[in-house]
PDB file of C-alpha atoms in Angstrom:
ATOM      1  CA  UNK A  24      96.993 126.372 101.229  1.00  0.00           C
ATOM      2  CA  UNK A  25      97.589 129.975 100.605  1.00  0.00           C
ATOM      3  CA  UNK A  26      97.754 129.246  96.693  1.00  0.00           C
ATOM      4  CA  UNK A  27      94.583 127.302  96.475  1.00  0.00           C
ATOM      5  CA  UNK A  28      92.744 129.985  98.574  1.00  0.00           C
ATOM      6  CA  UNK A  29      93.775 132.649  96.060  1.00  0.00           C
ATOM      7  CA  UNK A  30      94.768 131.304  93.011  1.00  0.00           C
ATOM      8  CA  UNK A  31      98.486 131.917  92.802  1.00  0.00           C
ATOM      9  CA  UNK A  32     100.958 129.940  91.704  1.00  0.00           C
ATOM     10  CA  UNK A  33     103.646 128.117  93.415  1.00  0.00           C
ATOM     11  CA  UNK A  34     107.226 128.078  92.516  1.00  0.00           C
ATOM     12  CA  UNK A  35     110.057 125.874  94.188  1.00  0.00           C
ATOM     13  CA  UNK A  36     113.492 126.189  94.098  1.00  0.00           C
ATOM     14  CA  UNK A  37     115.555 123.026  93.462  1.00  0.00           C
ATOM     15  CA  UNK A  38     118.091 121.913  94.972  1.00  0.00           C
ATOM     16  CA  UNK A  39     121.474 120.677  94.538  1.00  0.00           C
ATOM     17  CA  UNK A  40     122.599 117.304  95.445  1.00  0.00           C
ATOM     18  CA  UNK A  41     123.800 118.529  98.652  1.00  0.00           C
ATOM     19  CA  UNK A  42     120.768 120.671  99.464  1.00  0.00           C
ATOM     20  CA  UNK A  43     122.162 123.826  98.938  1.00  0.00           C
ATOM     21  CA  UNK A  44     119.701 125.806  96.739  1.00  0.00           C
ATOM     22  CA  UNK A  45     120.620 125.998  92.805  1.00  0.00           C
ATOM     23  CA  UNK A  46     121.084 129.775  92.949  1.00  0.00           C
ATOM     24  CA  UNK A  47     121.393 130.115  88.796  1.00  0.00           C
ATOM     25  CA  UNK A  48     117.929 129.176  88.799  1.00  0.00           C
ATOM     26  CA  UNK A  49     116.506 131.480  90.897  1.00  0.00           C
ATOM     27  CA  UNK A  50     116.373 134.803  88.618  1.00  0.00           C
ATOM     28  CA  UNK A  51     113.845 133.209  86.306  1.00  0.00           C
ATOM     29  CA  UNK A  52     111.796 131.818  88.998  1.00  0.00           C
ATOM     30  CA  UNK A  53     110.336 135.716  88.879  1.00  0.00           C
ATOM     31  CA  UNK A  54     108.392 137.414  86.768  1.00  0.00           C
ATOM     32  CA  UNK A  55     105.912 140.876  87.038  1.00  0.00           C
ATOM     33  CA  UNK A  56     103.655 138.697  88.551  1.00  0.00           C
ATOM     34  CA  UNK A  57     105.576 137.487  91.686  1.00  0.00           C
ATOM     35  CA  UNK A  58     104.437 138.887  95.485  1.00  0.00           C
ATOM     36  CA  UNK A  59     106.185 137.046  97.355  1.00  0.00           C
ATOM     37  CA  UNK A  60     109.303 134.876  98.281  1.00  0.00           C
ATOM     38  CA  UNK A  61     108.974 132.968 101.372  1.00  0.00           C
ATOM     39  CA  UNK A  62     112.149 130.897 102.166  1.00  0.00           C
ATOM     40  CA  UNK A  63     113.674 129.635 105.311  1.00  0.00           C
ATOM     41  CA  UNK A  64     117.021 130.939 107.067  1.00  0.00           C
ATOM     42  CA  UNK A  65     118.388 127.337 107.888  1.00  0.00           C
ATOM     43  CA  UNK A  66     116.738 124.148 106.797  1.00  0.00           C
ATOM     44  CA  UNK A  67     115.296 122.186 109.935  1.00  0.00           C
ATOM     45  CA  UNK A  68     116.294 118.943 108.353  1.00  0.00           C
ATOM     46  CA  UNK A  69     119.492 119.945 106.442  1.00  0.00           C
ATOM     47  CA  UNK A  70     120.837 122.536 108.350  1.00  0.00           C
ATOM     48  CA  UNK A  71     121.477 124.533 105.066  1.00  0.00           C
ATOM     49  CA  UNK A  72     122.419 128.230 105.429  1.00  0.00           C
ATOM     50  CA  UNK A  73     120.776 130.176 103.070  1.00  0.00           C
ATOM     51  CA  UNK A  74     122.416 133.385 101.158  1.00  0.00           C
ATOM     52  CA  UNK A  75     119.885 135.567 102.294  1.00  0.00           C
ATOM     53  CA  UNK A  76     120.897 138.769 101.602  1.00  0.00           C
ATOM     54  CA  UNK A  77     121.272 138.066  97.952  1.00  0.00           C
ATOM     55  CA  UNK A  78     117.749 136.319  97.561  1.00  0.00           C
ATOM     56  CA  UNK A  79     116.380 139.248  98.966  1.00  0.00           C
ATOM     57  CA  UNK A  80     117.829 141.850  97.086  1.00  0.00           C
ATOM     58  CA  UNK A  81     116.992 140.221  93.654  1.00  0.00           C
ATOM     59  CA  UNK A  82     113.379 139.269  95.263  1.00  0.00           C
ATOM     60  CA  UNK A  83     113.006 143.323  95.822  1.00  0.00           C
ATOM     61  CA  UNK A  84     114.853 144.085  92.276  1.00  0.00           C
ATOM     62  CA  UNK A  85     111.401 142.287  90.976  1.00  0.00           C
ATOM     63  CA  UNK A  86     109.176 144.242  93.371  1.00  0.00           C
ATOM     64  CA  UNK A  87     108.049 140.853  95.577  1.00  0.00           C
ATOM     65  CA  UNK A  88     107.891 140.808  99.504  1.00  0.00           C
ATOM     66  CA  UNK A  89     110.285 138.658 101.471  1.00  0.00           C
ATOM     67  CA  UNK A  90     109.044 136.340 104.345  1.00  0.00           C
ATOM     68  CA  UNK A  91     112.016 134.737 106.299  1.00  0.00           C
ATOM     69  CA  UNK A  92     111.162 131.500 108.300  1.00  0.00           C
ATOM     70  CA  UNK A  93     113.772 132.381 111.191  1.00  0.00           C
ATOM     71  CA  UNK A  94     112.751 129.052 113.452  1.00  0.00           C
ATOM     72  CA  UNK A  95     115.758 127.124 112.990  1.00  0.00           C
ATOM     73  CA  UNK A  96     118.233 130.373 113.087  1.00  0.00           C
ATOM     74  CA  UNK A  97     117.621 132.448 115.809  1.00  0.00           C
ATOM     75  CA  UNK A  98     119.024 130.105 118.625  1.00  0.00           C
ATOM     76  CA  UNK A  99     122.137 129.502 116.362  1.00  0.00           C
ATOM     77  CA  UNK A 100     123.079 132.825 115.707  1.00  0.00           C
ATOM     78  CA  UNK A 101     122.695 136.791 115.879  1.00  0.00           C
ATOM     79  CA  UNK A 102     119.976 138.077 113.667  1.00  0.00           C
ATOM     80  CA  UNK A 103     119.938 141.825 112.320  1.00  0.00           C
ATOM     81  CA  UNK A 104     116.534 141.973 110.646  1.00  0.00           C
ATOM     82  CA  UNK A 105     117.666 145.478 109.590  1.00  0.00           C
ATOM     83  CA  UNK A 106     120.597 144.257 108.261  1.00  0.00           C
ATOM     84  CA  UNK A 107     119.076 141.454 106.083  1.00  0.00           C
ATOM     85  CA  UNK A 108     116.636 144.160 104.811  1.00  0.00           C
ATOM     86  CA  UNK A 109     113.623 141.323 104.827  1.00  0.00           C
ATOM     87  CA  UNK A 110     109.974 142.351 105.004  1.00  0.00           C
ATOM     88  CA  UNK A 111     108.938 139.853 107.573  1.00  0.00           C
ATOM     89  CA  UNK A 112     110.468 137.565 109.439  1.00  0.00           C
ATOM     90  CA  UNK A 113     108.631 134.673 111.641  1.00  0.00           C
ATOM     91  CA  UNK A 114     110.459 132.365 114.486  1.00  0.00           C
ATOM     92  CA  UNK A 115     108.869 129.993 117.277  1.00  0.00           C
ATOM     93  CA  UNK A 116     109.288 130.309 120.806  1.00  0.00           C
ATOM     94  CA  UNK A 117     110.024 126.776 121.615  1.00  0.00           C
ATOM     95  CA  UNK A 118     113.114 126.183 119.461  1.00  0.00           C
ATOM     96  CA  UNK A 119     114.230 128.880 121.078  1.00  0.00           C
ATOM     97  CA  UNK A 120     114.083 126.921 123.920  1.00  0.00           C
ATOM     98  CA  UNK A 121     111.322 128.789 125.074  1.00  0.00           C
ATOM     99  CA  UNK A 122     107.255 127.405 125.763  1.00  0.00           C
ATOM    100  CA  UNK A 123     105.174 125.944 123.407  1.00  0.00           C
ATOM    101  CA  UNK A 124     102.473 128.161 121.655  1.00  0.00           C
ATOM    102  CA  UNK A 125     103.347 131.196 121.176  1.00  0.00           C
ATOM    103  CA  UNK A 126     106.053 132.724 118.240  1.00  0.00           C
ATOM    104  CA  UNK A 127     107.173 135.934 116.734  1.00  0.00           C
ATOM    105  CA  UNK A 128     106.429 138.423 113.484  1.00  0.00           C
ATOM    106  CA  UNK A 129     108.343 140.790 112.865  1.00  0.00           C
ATOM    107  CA  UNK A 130     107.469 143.125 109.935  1.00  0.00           C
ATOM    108  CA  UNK A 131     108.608 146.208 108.401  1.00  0.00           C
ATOM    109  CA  UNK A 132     106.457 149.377 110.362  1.00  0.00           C
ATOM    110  CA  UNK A 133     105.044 150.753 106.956  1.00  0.00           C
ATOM    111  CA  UNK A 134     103.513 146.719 106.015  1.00  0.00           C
ATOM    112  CA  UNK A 135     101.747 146.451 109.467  1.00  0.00           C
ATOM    113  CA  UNK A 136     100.295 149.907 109.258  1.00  0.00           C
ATOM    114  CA  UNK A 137      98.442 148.383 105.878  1.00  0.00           C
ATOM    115  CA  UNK A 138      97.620 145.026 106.773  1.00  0.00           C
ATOM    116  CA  UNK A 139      94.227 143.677 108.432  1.00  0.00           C
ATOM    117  CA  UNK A 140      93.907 141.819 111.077  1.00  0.00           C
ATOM    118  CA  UNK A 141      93.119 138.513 110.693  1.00  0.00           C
ATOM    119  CA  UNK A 142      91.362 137.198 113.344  1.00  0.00           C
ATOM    120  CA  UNK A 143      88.393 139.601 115.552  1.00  0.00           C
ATOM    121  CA  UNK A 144      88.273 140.123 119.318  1.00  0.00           C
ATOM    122  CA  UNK A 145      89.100 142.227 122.412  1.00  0.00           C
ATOM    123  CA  UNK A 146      91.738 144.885 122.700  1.00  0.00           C
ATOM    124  CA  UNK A 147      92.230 145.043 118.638  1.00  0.00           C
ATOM    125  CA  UNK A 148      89.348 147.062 117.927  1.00  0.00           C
ATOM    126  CA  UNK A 149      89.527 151.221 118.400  1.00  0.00           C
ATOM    127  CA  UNK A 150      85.596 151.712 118.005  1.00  0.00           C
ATOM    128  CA  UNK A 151      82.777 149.508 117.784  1.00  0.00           C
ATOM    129  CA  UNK A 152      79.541 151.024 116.604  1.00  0.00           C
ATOM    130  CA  UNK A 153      76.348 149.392 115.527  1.00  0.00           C
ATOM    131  CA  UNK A 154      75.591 152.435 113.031  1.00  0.00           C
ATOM    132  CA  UNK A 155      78.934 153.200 112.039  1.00  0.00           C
ATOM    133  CA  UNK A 156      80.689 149.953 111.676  1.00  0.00           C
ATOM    134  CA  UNK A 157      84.124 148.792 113.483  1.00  0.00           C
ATOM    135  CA  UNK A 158      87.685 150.641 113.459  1.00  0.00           C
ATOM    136  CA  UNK A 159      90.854 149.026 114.118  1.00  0.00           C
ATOM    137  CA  UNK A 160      93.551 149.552 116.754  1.00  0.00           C
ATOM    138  CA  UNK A 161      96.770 150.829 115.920  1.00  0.00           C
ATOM    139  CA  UNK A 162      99.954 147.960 114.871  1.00  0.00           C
ATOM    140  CA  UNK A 163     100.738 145.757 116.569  1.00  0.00           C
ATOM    141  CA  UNK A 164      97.546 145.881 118.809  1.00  0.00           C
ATOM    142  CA  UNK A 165      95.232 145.058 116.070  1.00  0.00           C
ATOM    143  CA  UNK A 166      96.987 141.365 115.465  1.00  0.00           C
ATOM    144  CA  UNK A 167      96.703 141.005 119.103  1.00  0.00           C
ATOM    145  CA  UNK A 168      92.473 139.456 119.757  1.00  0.00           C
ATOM    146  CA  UNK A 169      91.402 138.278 122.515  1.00  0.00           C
ATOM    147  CA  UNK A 170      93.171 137.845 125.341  1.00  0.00           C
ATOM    148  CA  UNK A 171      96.925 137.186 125.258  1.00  0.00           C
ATOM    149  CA  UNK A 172      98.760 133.931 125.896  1.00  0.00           C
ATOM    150  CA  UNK A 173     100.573 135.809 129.337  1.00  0.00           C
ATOM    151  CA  UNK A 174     102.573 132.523 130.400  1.00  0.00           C
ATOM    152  CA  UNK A 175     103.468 132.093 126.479  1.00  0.00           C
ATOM    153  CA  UNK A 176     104.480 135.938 126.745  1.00  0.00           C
ATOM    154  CA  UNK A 177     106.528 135.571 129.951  1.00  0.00           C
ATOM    155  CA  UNK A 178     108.354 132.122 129.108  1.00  0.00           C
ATOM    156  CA  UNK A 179     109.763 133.782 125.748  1.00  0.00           C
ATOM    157  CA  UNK A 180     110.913 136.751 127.576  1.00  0.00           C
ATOM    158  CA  UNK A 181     112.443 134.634 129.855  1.00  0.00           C
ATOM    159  CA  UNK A 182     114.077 132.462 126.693  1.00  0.00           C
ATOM    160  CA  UNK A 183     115.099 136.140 124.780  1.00  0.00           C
ATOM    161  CA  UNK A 184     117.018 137.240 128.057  1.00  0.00           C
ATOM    162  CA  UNK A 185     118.645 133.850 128.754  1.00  0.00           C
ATOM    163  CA  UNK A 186     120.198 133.144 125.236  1.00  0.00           C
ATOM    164  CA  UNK A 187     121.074 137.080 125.158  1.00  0.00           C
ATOM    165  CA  UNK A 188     123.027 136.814 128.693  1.00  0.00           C
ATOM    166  CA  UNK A 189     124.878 134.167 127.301  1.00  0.00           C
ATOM    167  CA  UNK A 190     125.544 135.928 123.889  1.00  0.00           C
ATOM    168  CA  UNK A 191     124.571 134.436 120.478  1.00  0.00           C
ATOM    169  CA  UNK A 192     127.996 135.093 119.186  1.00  0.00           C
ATOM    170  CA  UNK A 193     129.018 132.668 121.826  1.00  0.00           C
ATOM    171  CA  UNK A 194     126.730 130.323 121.245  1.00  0.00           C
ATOM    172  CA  UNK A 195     127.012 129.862 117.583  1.00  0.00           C
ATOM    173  CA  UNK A 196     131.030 129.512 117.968  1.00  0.00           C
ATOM    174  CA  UNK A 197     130.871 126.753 120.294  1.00  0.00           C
ATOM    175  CA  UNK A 198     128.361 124.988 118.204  1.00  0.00           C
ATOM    176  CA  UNK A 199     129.807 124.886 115.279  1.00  0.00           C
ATOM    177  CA  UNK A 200     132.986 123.272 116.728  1.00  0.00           C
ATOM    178  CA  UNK A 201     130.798 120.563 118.290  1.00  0.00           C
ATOM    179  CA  UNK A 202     129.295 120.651 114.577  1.00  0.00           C
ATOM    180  CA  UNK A 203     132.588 119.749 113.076  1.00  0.00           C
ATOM    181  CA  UNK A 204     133.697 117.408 115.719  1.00  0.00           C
ATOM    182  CA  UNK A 205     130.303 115.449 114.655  1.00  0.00           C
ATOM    183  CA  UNK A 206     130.194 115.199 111.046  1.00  0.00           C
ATOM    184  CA  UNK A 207     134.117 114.008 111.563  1.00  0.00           C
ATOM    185  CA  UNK A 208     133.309 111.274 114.183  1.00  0.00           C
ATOM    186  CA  UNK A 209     130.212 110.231 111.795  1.00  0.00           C
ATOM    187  CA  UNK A 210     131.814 109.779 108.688  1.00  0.00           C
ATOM    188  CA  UNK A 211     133.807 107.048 110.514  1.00  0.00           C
ATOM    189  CA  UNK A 212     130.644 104.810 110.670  1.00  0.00           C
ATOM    190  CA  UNK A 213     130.262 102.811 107.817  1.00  0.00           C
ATOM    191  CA  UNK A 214     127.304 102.517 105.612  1.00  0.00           C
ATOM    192  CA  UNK A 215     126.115 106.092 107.549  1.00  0.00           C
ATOM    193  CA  UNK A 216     124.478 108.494 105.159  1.00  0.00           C
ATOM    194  CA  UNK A 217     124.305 111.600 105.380  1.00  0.00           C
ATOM    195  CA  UNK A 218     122.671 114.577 103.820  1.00  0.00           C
ATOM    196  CA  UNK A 219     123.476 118.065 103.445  1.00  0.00           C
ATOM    197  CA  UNK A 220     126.278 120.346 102.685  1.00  0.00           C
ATOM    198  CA  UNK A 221     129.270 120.401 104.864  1.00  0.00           C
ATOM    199  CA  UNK A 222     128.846 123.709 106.511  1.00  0.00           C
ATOM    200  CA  UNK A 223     125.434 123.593 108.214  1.00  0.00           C
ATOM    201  CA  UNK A 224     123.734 125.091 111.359  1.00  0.00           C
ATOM    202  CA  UNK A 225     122.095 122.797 114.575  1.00  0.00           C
ATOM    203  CA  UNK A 226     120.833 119.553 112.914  1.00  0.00           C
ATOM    204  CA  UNK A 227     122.762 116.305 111.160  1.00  0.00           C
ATOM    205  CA  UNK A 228     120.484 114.259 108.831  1.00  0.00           C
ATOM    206  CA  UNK A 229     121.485 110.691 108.061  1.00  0.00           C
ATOM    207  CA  UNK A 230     120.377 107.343 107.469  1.00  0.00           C
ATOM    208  CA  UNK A 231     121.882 104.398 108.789  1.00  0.00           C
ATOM    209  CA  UNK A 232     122.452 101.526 105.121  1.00  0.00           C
ATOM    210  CA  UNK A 233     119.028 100.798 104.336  1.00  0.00           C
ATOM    211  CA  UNK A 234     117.587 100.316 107.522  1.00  0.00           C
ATOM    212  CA  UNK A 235     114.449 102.314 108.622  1.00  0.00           C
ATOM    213  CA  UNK A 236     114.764 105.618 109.926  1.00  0.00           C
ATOM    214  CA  UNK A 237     112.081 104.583 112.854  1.00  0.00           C
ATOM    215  CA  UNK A 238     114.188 101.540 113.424  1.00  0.00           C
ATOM    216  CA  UNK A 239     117.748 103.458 114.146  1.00  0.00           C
ATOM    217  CA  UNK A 240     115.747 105.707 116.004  1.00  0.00           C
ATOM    218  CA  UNK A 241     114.097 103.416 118.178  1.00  0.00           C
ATOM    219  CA  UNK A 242     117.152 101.608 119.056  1.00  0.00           C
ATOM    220  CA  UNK A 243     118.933 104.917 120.032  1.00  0.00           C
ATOM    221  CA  UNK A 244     115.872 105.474 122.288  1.00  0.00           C
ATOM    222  CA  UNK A 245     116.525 102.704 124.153  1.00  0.00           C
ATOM    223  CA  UNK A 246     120.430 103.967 124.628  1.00  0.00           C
ATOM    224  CA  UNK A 247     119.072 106.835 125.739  1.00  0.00           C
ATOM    225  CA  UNK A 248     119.329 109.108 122.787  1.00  0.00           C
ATOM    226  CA  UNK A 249     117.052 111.046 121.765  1.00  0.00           C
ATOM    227  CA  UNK A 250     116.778 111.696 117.805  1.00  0.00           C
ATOM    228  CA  UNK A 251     114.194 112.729 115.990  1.00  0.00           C
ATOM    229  CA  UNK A 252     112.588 110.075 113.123  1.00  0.00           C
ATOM    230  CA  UNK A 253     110.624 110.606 109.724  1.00  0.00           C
ATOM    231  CA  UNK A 254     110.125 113.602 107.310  1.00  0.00           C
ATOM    232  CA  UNK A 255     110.603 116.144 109.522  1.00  0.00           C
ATOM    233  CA  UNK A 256     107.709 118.122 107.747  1.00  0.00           C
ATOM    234  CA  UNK A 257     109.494 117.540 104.465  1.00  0.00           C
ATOM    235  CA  UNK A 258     108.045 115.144 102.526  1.00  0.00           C
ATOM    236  CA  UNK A 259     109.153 116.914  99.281  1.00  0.00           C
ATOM    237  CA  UNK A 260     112.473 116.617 100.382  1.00  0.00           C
ATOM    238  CA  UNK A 261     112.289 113.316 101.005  1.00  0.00           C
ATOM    239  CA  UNK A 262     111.267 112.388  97.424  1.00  0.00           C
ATOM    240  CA  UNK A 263     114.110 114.394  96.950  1.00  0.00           C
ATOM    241  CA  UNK A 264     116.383 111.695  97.997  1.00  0.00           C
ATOM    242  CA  UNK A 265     114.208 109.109  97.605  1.00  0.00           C
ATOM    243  CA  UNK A 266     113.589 108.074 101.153  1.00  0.00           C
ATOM    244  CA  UNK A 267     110.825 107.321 103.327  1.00  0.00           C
ATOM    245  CA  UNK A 268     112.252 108.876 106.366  1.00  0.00           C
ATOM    246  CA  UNK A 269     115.519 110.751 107.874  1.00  0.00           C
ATOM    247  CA  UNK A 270     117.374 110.384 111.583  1.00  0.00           C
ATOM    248  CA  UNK A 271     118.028 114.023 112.261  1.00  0.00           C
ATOM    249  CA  UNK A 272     120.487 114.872 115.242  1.00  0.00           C
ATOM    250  CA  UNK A 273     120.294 118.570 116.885  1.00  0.00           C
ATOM    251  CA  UNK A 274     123.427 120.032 118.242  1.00  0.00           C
ATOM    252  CA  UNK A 275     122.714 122.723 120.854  1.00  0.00           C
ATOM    253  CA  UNK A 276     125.178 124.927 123.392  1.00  0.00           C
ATOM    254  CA  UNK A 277     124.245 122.265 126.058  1.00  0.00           C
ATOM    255  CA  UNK A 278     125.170 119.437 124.258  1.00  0.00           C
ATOM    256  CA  UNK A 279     129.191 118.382 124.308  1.00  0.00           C
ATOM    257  CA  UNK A 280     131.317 116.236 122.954  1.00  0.00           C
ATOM    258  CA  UNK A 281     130.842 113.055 125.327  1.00  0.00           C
ATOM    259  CA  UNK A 282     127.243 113.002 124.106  1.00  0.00           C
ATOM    260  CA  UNK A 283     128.237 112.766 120.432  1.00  0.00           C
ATOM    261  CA  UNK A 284     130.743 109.896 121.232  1.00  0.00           C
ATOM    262  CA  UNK A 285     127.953 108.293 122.584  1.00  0.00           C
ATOM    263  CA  UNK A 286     125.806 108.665 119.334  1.00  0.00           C
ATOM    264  CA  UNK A 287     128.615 107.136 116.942  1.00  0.00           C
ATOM    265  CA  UNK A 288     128.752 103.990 119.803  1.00  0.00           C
ATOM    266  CA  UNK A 289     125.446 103.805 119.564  1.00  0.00           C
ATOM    267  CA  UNK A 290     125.512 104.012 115.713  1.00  0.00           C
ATOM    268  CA  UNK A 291     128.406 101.501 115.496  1.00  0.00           C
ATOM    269  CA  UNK A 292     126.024  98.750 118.182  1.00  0.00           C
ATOM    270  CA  UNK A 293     122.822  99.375 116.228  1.00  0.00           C
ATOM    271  CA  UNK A 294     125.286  98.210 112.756  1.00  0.00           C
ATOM    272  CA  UNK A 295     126.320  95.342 114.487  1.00  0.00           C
ATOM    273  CA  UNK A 296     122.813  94.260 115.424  1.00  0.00           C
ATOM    274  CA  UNK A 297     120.982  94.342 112.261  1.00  0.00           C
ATOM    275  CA  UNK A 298     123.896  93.714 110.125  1.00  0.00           C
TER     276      UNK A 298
END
């Protein structure tokens, strides 16, 4: 949407068969030209890891920005946006486990003191004259119109201060054991498929032999599991790999162990069934 409202170009990086990126590809993907590279910190269908730190260092070799798309990262692990040296960096509230509605930008103090607010209303203006024109408020007031979502507000503090009690490091070590334990119990279905490399973050991706995506999932529904069916908001990486549709599983620190045993039963029944 962006490109067609200004005329830029678009330029993807490919993957590899296991949907890591192709990272030998990536240096002449710039140019003089280039603003900006916008790339995500962990696939939400993959639950590919990107090597951040290197994209963004040869992204600012070439003079572009950096957007990170945090959403599927910052419940998984800690996240030093200091460290990673990124111009921006975006995240939901809600996979966060947080409400609906409301997210987060962070950007670099020296890009928000040049940027203009997108959208008008109360409490981001500093003067309003009908002579004189309109001034703005100082960052990060002036992104701020109107008046603000307060239970949005409240429910991610409340999110923030829950994962940070129970500590990120934490987290992210338990669920990558329940991560391994998973992948190991579902390679023993046969005919599963899945996608994506071997180390991953939060989310399995797999198809059950050639039956529908929708289908699987509906049957797990009724065994009271609850995956999530179709392109996930990734229809070019469906044409990756050529299907119409993905199961995707999310591991989270409430989940356990007993709950993926139940998902390879269910799995192994729903085989059984359709054959």
């Amino acid at each position: 949407m962006l490109c067609a409202r200004v005329g830029a170009e678009l330029r993807v990086i490919p993957l590899n068969p296991d949907g890591t990126l192709q990272l030998d590809v990536v240096p002449g993907l710039f140019d003089p030209r280039t603003r900006l590279l916008a790339i995500t910190e962990v696939s939400n269908v993959l639950g590919t890891e990107n090597p951040l730190a290197a994209l963004i260092a040869l992204a600012h070799q070439h003079g572009a920005k950096v957007l990170v798309d945090g959403a599927q990262a910052v419940m998984h692990h800690p996240v030093d946006v200091q460290a990673l040296g990124c111009d921006f960096y975006v995240f939901s509230a809600h996979k966060l486990y947080g409400p609906t509605g409301i997210g987060v930008l962070y950007a670099r103090s020296e890009l928000l003191q040049t940027m203009a607010p997108w959208e008008g209303g109360g409490s981001m203006i500093a003067t309003v004259s009908l002579t004189e024109g309109t001034t703005w408020n100082q960052a990060p007031w002036r992104f701020e119109a109107g008046t603000p979502n307060t239970g949005g507000i409240i429910g991610l503090g409340a999110a923030l201060t829950y994962v940070s009690q129970l500590g990120l490091t934490q987290i992210a070590e338990y669920e990558q054991t329940l991560m391994r334990y998973a992948l190991d119990a579902l390679r023993a279905v046969p005919d599963l498929i899945l996608y994506g490399p071997a180390q991953r973050k939060g989310v399995i991706a797999f198809n059950l032999g050639q039956h529908h995506a929708y289908d699987v999932g509906s049957f797990l529904d009724n065994y009271g599991i609850a995956v999530r069916t179709g392109h996930h908001c990734a229809m070019p990486l469906m044409a990756r790999y050529q299907v119409p549709a993905m199961c995707r599983a999310s591991l989270a620190m409430y989940n356990t162990t007993e709950e993926v045993d139940r998902l390879v039963a269910g799995l192994q029944r729903i085989r059984k069934l359709l054959g």
